[in-house]
PDB file of C-alpha atoms in Angstrom:
ATOM      1  CA  ALA A   1      -2.207 -11.616 -32.111  1.00  0.00           C
ATOM      2  CA  GLN A   2      -2.891  -8.400 -30.583  1.00  0.00           C
ATOM      3  CA  SER A   3      -0.825  -8.000 -27.085  1.00  0.00           C
ATOM      4  CA  VAL A   4      -0.561  -5.434 -23.907  1.00  0.00           C
ATOM      5  CA  ALA A   5       2.603  -6.222 -21.688  1.00  0.00           C
ATOM      6  CA  GLN A   6       2.523  -4.313 -18.327  1.00  0.00           C
ATOM      7  CA  PRO A   7       6.425  -5.530 -16.740  1.00  0.00           C
ATOM      8  CA  GLU A   8       5.726  -3.985 -13.489  1.00  0.00           C
ATOM      9  CA  ASP A   9       2.677  -5.620 -11.045  1.00  0.00           C
ATOM     10  CA  GLN A  10       3.164  -2.352  -8.301  1.00  0.00           C
ATOM     11  CA  VAL A  11       5.352   0.923  -8.874  1.00  0.00           C
ATOM     12  CA  ASN A  12       6.070   2.752  -5.524  1.00  0.00           C
ATOM     13  CA  VAL A  13       7.293   6.158  -5.597  1.00  0.00           C
ATOM     14  CA  ALA A  14       6.987   9.347  -2.926  1.00  0.00           C
ATOM     15  CA  GLU A  15       4.938  11.844  -3.472  1.00  0.00           C
ATOM     16  CA  GLY A  16       6.048  15.062  -5.450  1.00  0.00           C
ATOM     17  CA  ASN A  17       8.301  12.616  -7.521  1.00  0.00           C
ATOM     18  CA  PRO A  18       7.896  12.010 -11.270  1.00  0.00           C
ATOM     19  CA  LEU A  19       6.270   8.859 -11.765  1.00  0.00           C
ATOM     20  CA  THR A  20       6.303   5.773 -15.106  1.00  0.00           C
ATOM     21  CA  VAL A  21       3.993   2.922 -15.473  1.00  0.00           C
ATOM     22  CA  LYS A  22       5.027   1.317 -18.462  1.00  0.00           C
ATOM     23  CA  CYS A  23       3.075  -0.258 -21.594  1.00  0.00           C
ATOM     24  CA  THR A  24       4.322  -2.192 -24.103  1.00  0.00           C
ATOM     25  CA  TYR A  25       2.527  -3.469 -27.526  1.00  0.00           C
ATOM     26  CA  SER A  26       2.391  -5.914 -30.062  1.00  0.00           C
ATOM     27  CA  VAL A  27      -0.382  -4.994 -32.952  1.00  0.00           C
ATOM     28  CA  SER A  28      -0.406  -5.228 -36.600  1.00  0.00           C
ATOM     29  CA  GLY A  29      -1.189  -2.101 -38.333  1.00  0.00           C
ATOM     30  CA  ASN A  30      -1.679   1.155 -36.835  1.00  0.00           C
ATOM     31  CA  PRO A  31      -2.067   1.231 -32.929  1.00  0.00           C
ATOM     32  CA  TYR A  32      -4.556   2.237 -31.039  1.00  0.00           C
ATOM     33  CA  LEU A  33      -3.372   2.659 -27.069  1.00  0.00           C
ATOM     34  CA  PHE A  34      -5.084   3.569 -24.267  1.00  0.00           C
ATOM     35  CA  TRP A  35      -4.824   4.378 -20.471  1.00  0.00           C
ATOM     36  CA  TYR A  36      -7.888   3.556 -17.842  1.00  0.00           C
ATOM     37  CA  VAL A  37      -7.605   3.890 -14.043  1.00  0.00           C
ATOM     38  CA  GLN A  38      -9.373   2.205 -11.595  1.00  0.00           C
ATOM     39  CA  TYR A  39     -10.127   3.725  -8.490  1.00  0.00           C
ATOM     40  CA  PRO A  40     -10.996   1.278  -5.514  1.00  0.00           C
ATOM     41  CA  ASN A  41     -14.797  -0.464  -6.219  1.00  0.00           C
ATOM     42  CA  ARG A  42     -14.881   1.782  -9.185  1.00  0.00           C
ATOM     43  CA  GLY A  43     -14.987   0.926 -13.331  1.00  0.00           C
ATOM     44  CA  LEU A  44     -12.870   2.140 -15.381  1.00  0.00           C
ATOM     45  CA  GLN A  45     -12.273   5.669 -15.814  1.00  0.00           C
ATOM     46  CA  PHE A  46     -10.238   7.157 -19.456  1.00  0.00           C
ATOM     47  CA  LEU A  47      -7.024   8.871 -18.695  1.00  0.00           C
ATOM     48  CA  LEU A  48      -5.749   9.147 -22.428  1.00  0.00           C
ATOM     49  CA  LYS A  49      -5.312   8.057 -25.818  1.00  0.00           C
ATOM     50  CA  TYR A  50      -2.866   7.995 -28.836  1.00  0.00           C
ATOM     51  CA  ILE A  51      -4.467   7.811 -32.346  1.00  0.00           C
ATOM     52  CA  THR A  52      -1.651   9.034 -34.217  1.00  0.00           C
ATOM     53  CA  GLY A  53       0.261  12.377 -34.258  1.00  0.00           C
ATOM     54  CA  ASP A  54       2.272  13.984 -31.599  1.00  0.00           C
ATOM     55  CA  ASN A  55       4.032  11.413 -29.589  1.00  0.00           C
ATOM     56  CA  LEU A  56       3.685  13.032 -26.642  1.00  0.00           C
ATOM     57  CA  VAL A  57      -0.189  12.908 -25.372  1.00  0.00           C
ATOM     58  CA  LYS A  58      -1.572  15.253 -22.693  1.00  0.00           C
ATOM     59  CA  GLY A  59      -4.419  13.002 -20.556  1.00  0.00           C
ATOM     60  CA  SER A  60      -6.959  13.729 -17.340  1.00  0.00           C
ATOM     61  CA  TYR A  61      -5.621  14.267 -14.047  1.00  0.00           C
ATOM     62  CA  GLY A  62      -1.762  16.279 -15.399  1.00  0.00           C
ATOM     63  CA  PHE A  63      -0.891  12.386 -16.604  1.00  0.00           C
ATOM     64  CA  GLU A  64       1.144  12.343 -20.387  1.00  0.00           C
ATOM     65  CA  ALA A  65       2.058   9.607 -22.157  1.00  0.00           C
ATOM     66  CA  GLU A  66       4.571   8.696 -24.770  1.00  0.00           C
ATOM     67  CA  PHE A  67       4.069   6.850 -27.268  1.00  0.00           C
ATOM     68  CA  ASN A  68       7.555   4.994 -29.093  1.00  0.00           C
ATOM     69  CA  LYS A  69       7.021   3.316 -32.539  1.00  0.00           C
ATOM     70  CA  SER A  70      10.850   2.084 -32.199  1.00  0.00           C
ATOM     71  CA  GLN A  71      10.219   0.355 -28.823  1.00  0.00           C
ATOM     72  CA  THR A  72       6.524  -0.423 -29.234  1.00  0.00           C
ATOM     73  CA  SER A  73       5.976   1.260 -25.783  1.00  0.00           C
ATOM     74  CA  PHE A  74       2.959   3.547 -24.465  1.00  0.00           C
ATOM     75  CA  HIS A  75       4.497   4.785 -20.693  1.00  0.00           C
ATOM     76  CA  LEU A  76       2.078   6.864 -18.714  1.00  0.00           C
ATOM     77  CA  LYS A  77       3.864   9.718 -17.058  1.00  0.00           C
ATOM     78  CA  LYS A  78       3.188  12.154 -14.501  1.00  0.00           C
ATOM     79  CA  PRO A  79       5.787  15.132 -13.566  1.00  0.00           C
ATOM     80  CA  SER A  80       5.137  15.072  -9.934  1.00  0.00           C
ATOM     81  CA  ALA A  81       2.507  12.352  -8.315  1.00  0.00           C
ATOM     82  CA  LEU A  82      -0.086  12.697  -5.324  1.00  0.00           C
ATOM     83  CA  VAL A  83      -1.259  10.469  -2.771  1.00  0.00           C
ATOM     84  CA  SER A  84      -5.016  10.217  -4.350  1.00  0.00           C
ATOM     85  CA  ASP A  85      -2.760   9.011  -7.995  1.00  0.00           C
ATOM     86  CA  SER A  86      -2.719   5.998  -5.698  1.00  0.00           C
ATOM     87  CA  ALA A  87      -4.655   3.640  -8.226  1.00  0.00           C
ATOM     88  CA  LEU A  88      -5.265   0.140 -10.627  1.00  0.00           C
ATOM     89  CA  TYR A  89      -3.509   1.329 -14.079  1.00  0.00           C
ATOM     90  CA  PHE A  90      -4.367  -0.092 -17.061  1.00  0.00           C
ATOM     91  CA  CYS A  91      -3.315  -0.430 -20.735  1.00  0.00           C
ATOM     92  CA  ALA A  92      -5.246  -0.948 -23.498  1.00  0.00           C
ATOM     93  CA  VAL A  93      -5.237  -1.732 -27.168  1.00  0.00           C
ATOM     94  CA  ARG A  94      -7.827  -1.649 -29.741  1.00  0.00           C
ATOM     95  CA  ALA A  95      -8.378  -5.689 -30.156  1.00  0.00           C
ATOM     96  CA  ASN A  96      -8.537  -5.354 -34.300  1.00  0.00           C
ATOM     97  CA  GLN A  97      -8.281  -2.938 -37.207  1.00  0.00           C
ATOM     98  CA  ALA A  98     -11.970  -2.730 -36.805  1.00  0.00           C
ATOM     99  CA  GLY A  99     -11.868  -1.386 -33.205  1.00  0.00           C
ATOM    100  CA  THR A 100     -14.186  -3.638 -32.415  1.00  0.00           C
ATOM    101  CA  ALA A 101     -13.341  -4.203 -28.899  1.00  0.00           C
ATOM    102  CA  LEU A 102     -10.294  -3.710 -26.483  1.00  0.00           C
ATOM    103  CA  ILE A 103      -7.469  -5.704 -25.522  1.00  0.00           C
ATOM    104  CA  PHE A 104      -5.954  -5.001 -21.627  1.00  0.00           C
ATOM    105  CA  GLY A 105      -2.364  -5.280 -19.960  1.00  0.00           C
ATOM    106  CA  LYS A 106      -2.804  -6.605 -16.789  1.00  0.00           C
ATOM    107  CA  GLY A 107      -2.463  -3.598 -14.960  1.00  0.00           C
ATOM    108  CA  THR A 108      -0.185  -1.738 -12.479  1.00  0.00           C
ATOM    109  CA  THR A 109      -0.784  -0.837  -8.742  1.00  0.00           C
ATOM    110  CA  LEU A 110       0.243   2.291  -8.704  1.00  0.00           C
ATOM    111  CA  SER A 111       1.139   3.847  -4.813  1.00  0.00           C
ATOM    112  CA  VAL A 112       1.803   7.193  -4.235  1.00  0.00           C
ATOM    113  CA  SER A 113       3.075   7.288  -0.491  1.00  0.00           C
ATOM    114  CA  SER A 114       2.698  10.767   1.526  1.00  0.00           C
TER     115      SER A 114
ATOM    116  CA  ASN B   1     -26.149  11.178 -18.528  1.00  0.00           C
ATOM    117  CA  ALA B   2     -26.387   7.896 -17.593  1.00  0.00           C
ATOM    118  CA  GLY B   3     -23.365   6.632 -19.833  1.00  0.00           C
ATOM    119  CA  VAL B   4     -23.074   2.608 -19.338  1.00  0.00           C
ATOM    120  CA  THR B   5     -25.387   0.936 -16.631  1.00  0.00           C
ATOM    121  CA  GLN B   6     -25.185  -1.985 -15.152  1.00  0.00           C
ATOM    122  CA  THR B   7     -27.630  -3.927 -12.907  1.00  0.00           C
ATOM    123  CA  PRO B   8     -27.482  -5.950 -10.397  1.00  0.00           C
ATOM    124  CA  LYS B   9     -23.817  -4.472  -8.724  1.00  0.00           C
ATOM    125  CA  PHE B  10     -23.955  -7.503  -6.520  1.00  0.00           C
ATOM    126  CA  GLN B  11     -24.535 -10.970  -6.802  1.00  0.00           C
ATOM    127  CA  VAL B  12     -24.350 -14.150  -4.929  1.00  0.00           C
ATOM    128  CA  LEU B  13     -25.388 -17.115  -7.059  1.00  0.00           C
ATOM    129  CA  LYS B  14     -25.321 -21.022  -6.231  1.00  0.00           C
ATOM    130  CA  THR B  15     -23.229 -23.378  -8.297  1.00  0.00           C
ATOM    131  CA  GLY B  16     -25.433 -24.497 -10.926  1.00  0.00           C
ATOM    132  CA  GLN B  17     -27.513 -21.938 -10.594  1.00  0.00           C
ATOM    133  CA  SER B  18     -28.329 -19.341 -13.881  1.00  0.00           C
ATOM    134  CA  MET B  19     -28.999 -15.526 -14.076  1.00  0.00           C
ATOM    135  CA  THR B  20     -28.401 -12.065 -16.485  1.00  0.00           C
ATOM    136  CA  LEU B  21     -26.009  -9.415 -16.269  1.00  0.00           C
ATOM    137  CA  GLN B  22     -28.083  -6.434 -17.966  1.00  0.00           C
ATOM    138  CA  CYS B  23     -26.029  -3.412 -19.233  1.00  0.00           C
ATOM    139  CA  ALA B  24     -27.545  -0.400 -21.307  1.00  0.00           C
ATOM    140  CA  GLN B  25     -26.249   2.557 -22.908  1.00  0.00           C
ATOM    141  CA  ASP B  26     -27.385   6.036 -23.635  1.00  0.00           C
ATOM    142  CA  MET B  27     -24.631   7.420 -25.962  1.00  0.00           C
ATOM    143  CA  ASN B  28     -26.067   4.916 -29.711  1.00  0.00           C
ATOM    144  CA  HIS B  29     -23.001   3.438 -29.337  1.00  0.00           C
ATOM    145  CA  GLU B  30     -22.541   0.674 -32.355  1.00  0.00           C
ATOM    146  CA  TYR B  31     -19.834  -1.286 -30.643  1.00  0.00           C
ATOM    147  CA  MET B  32     -20.383  -2.687 -26.720  1.00  0.00           C
ATOM    148  CA  SER B  33     -18.346  -5.889 -25.326  1.00  0.00           C
ATOM    149  CA  TRP B  34     -18.235  -7.603 -21.356  1.00  0.00           C
ATOM    150  CA  TYR B  35     -15.430  -8.019 -19.821  1.00  0.00           C
ATOM    151  CA  ARG B  36     -14.307 -10.209 -16.780  1.00  0.00           C
ATOM    152  CA  GLN B  37     -11.958  -9.134 -13.958  1.00  0.00           C
ATOM    153  CA  ASP B  38      -9.627 -11.224 -12.296  1.00  0.00           C
ATOM    154  CA  PRO B  39      -7.052 -10.474  -9.915  1.00  0.00           C
ATOM    155  CA  GLY B  40      -3.464 -10.191 -11.918  1.00  0.00           C
ATOM    156  CA  MET B  41      -4.916 -10.760 -15.234  1.00  0.00           C
ATOM    157  CA  GLY B  42      -6.318  -7.509 -16.011  1.00  0.00           C
ATOM    158  CA  LEU B  43      -9.646  -7.085 -17.758  1.00  0.00           C
ATOM    159  CA  ARG B  44      -9.999 -10.284 -20.196  1.00  0.00           C
ATOM    160  CA  LEU B  45     -13.440  -9.943 -23.490  1.00  0.00           C
ATOM    161  CA  ILE B  46     -16.224 -12.583 -22.744  1.00  0.00           C
ATOM    162  CA  HIS B  47     -18.438 -10.817 -26.002  1.00  0.00           C
ATOM    163  CA  TYR B  48     -18.827  -8.304 -28.175  1.00  0.00           C
ATOM    164  CA  SER B  49     -21.044  -7.034 -30.828  1.00  0.00           C
ATOM    165  CA  VAL B  50     -20.833  -4.178 -33.640  1.00  0.00           C
ATOM    166  CA  GLY B  51     -24.620  -3.843 -33.598  1.00  0.00           C
ATOM    167  CA  ALA B  52     -27.240  -4.627 -33.067  1.00  0.00           C
ATOM    168  CA  GLY B  53     -28.361  -8.702 -34.452  1.00  0.00           C
ATOM    169  CA  ILE B  54     -24.682  -9.403 -34.134  1.00  0.00           C
ATOM    170  CA  THR B  55     -22.627 -10.858 -31.685  1.00  0.00           C
ATOM    171  CA  ASP B  56     -18.368 -12.335 -31.331  1.00  0.00           C
ATOM    172  CA  GLN B  57     -16.612 -14.787 -29.374  1.00  0.00           C
ATOM    173  CA  GLY B  58     -13.952 -13.176 -27.458  1.00  0.00           C
ATOM    174  CA  GLU B  59     -10.959 -14.477 -25.536  1.00  0.00           C
ATOM    175  CA  VAL B  60     -12.937 -16.220 -22.502  1.00  0.00           C
ATOM    176  CA  PRO B  61     -16.741 -16.894 -23.586  1.00  0.00           C
ATOM    177  CA  ASN B  62     -17.519 -20.243 -22.316  1.00  0.00           C
ATOM    178  CA  GLY B  63     -20.203 -20.376 -20.245  1.00  0.00           C
ATOM    179  CA  TYR B  64     -21.631 -17.243 -21.081  1.00  0.00           C
ATOM    180  CA  ASN B  65     -24.446 -16.010 -23.566  1.00  0.00           C
ATOM    181  CA  VAL B  66     -24.822 -12.572 -25.486  1.00  0.00           C
ATOM    182  CA  SER B  67     -27.738 -11.616 -27.602  1.00  0.00           C
ATOM    183  CA  ARG B  68     -28.180  -7.969 -28.687  1.00  0.00           C
ATOM    184  CA  SER B  69     -31.824  -7.117 -29.763  1.00  0.00           C
ATOM    185  CA  THR B  70     -31.597  -2.857 -29.698  1.00  0.00           C
ATOM    186  CA  THR B  71     -28.410  -0.833 -29.549  1.00  0.00           C
ATOM    187  CA  GLU B  72     -29.125  -0.374 -26.459  1.00  0.00           C
ATOM    188  CA  ASP B  73     -28.840  -3.625 -24.379  1.00  0.00           C
ATOM    189  CA  PHE B  74     -26.506  -6.198 -24.585  1.00  0.00           C
ATOM    190  CA  PRO B  75     -27.137  -8.698 -21.201  1.00  0.00           C
ATOM    191  CA  LEU B  76     -24.690 -11.336 -20.629  1.00  0.00           C
ATOM    192  CA  ARG B  77     -25.998 -14.990 -19.463  1.00  0.00           C
ATOM    193  CA  LEU B  78     -24.423 -17.164 -17.272  1.00  0.00           C
ATOM    194  CA  LEU B  79     -26.133 -20.213 -18.487  1.00  0.00           C
ATOM    195  CA  SER B  80     -25.549 -22.625 -15.243  1.00  0.00           C
ATOM    196  CA  ALA B  81     -22.883 -20.764 -12.994  1.00  0.00           C
ATOM    197  CA  ALA B  82     -19.194 -22.270 -11.438  1.00  0.00           C
ATOM    198  CA  PRO B  83     -17.671 -21.332  -8.590  1.00  0.00           C
ATOM    199  CA  SER B  84     -15.061 -20.054 -11.723  1.00  0.00           C
ATOM    200  CA  GLN B  85     -17.027 -17.280 -12.204  1.00  0.00           C
ATOM    201  CA  THR B  86     -16.584 -15.433  -9.527  1.00  0.00           C
ATOM    202  CA  SER B  87     -15.216 -12.557 -11.085  1.00  0.00           C
ATOM    203  CA  VAL B  88     -16.424  -8.457 -11.468  1.00  0.00           C
ATOM    204  CA  TYR B  89     -17.931  -7.978 -15.219  1.00  0.00           C
ATOM    205  CA  PHE B  90     -17.757  -5.066 -16.675  1.00  0.00           C
ATOM    206  CA  CYS B  91     -19.752  -3.910 -19.675  1.00  0.00           C
ATOM    207  CA  ALA B  92     -18.611  -1.436 -22.115  1.00  0.00           C
ATOM    208  CA  SER B  93     -20.247   0.695 -25.238  1.00  0.00           C
ATOM    209  CA  SER B  94     -17.830   2.634 -27.841  1.00  0.00           C
ATOM    210  CA  GLU B  95     -18.129   4.636 -31.272  1.00  0.00           C
ATOM    211  CA  PRO B  96     -16.537   2.890 -34.148  1.00  0.00           C
ATOM    212  CA  LEU B  97     -13.025   4.287 -35.622  1.00  0.00           C
ATOM    213  CA  ARG B  98     -14.692   5.763 -39.354  1.00  0.00           C
ATOM    214  CA  ARG B  99     -17.098   7.161 -37.360  1.00  0.00           C
ATOM    215  CA  SER B 100     -16.165   9.055 -34.339  1.00  0.00           C
ATOM    216  CA  ARG B 101     -12.833  11.494 -33.333  1.00  0.00           C
ATOM    217  CA  HIS B 102     -13.868   9.578 -29.775  1.00  0.00           C
ATOM    218  CA  THR B 103     -12.661   5.971 -29.602  1.00  0.00           C
ATOM    219  CA  GLU B 104     -12.451   5.712 -26.321  1.00  0.00           C
ATOM    220  CA  ALA B 105     -14.733   3.247 -24.540  1.00  0.00           C
ATOM    221  CA  PHE B 106     -16.790   3.624 -21.596  1.00  0.00           C
ATOM    222  CA  PHE B 107     -17.315   1.694 -18.903  1.00  0.00           C
ATOM    223  CA  GLY B 108     -20.229   0.648 -16.324  1.00  0.00           C
ATOM    224  CA  GLN B 109     -19.644   0.414 -12.547  1.00  0.00           C
ATOM    225  CA  GLY B 110     -19.292  -2.866 -12.578  1.00  0.00           C
ATOM    226  CA  THR B 111     -21.378  -6.443 -10.912  1.00  0.00           C
ATOM    227  CA  ARG B 112     -19.278  -7.738  -8.851  1.00  0.00           C
ATOM    228  CA  LEU B 113     -20.431 -12.511  -9.101  1.00  0.00           C
ATOM    229  CA  THR B 114     -19.454 -14.687  -6.460  1.00  0.00           C
ATOM    230  CA  VAL B 115     -20.452 -18.221  -7.223  1.00  0.00           C
ATOM    231  CA  VAL B 116     -20.730 -20.414  -4.352  1.00  0.00           C
TER     232      VAL B 116
END
């Protein structure tokens, strides 16, 4: 069965410092991996995805993610955090080879202090 | 573009009542799905549909029904509401992998449901 793990409930960083939000996955077949962000009382916004190709994927708002097949990881990164990046981040994987739905991790709350 | 629209945004139900959460998308996506979000548990898949007339169960289907009579609409019905169904519900739509390079799902703004 497909699954996603986000090992940290919360990540705290100071503004201007680099940030990493961790994600590991377990899938059968090719992984289709996604990061979404949720601001308070809002829906989920797509950040970036890995389907195939380069292991470093660039997305919205300066975020990027590194796909590592040997470590089955897809960590979200940003070189310089902003206070406005504070939100709940979800890693997700397609639920099956047909891609009919998503399986989500439990989410990581990112808190960026000024 | 409206994208994915959910109604209502907020709802309070009494135990035992029934109701339907509405979801509509205007992107002509084949796939639609419903999730519930609970603190510390992420989003869990309730039901999904791969096209009009075709639905299937997800991880937590008990107490919920769905139908898909049109491509645009995918309502979620609570048959007899229970306090354990207090949650935030999200609807999403997406394209099949074979059809589109735009493989990400698009989400509605959510329905916050409280069952008392």
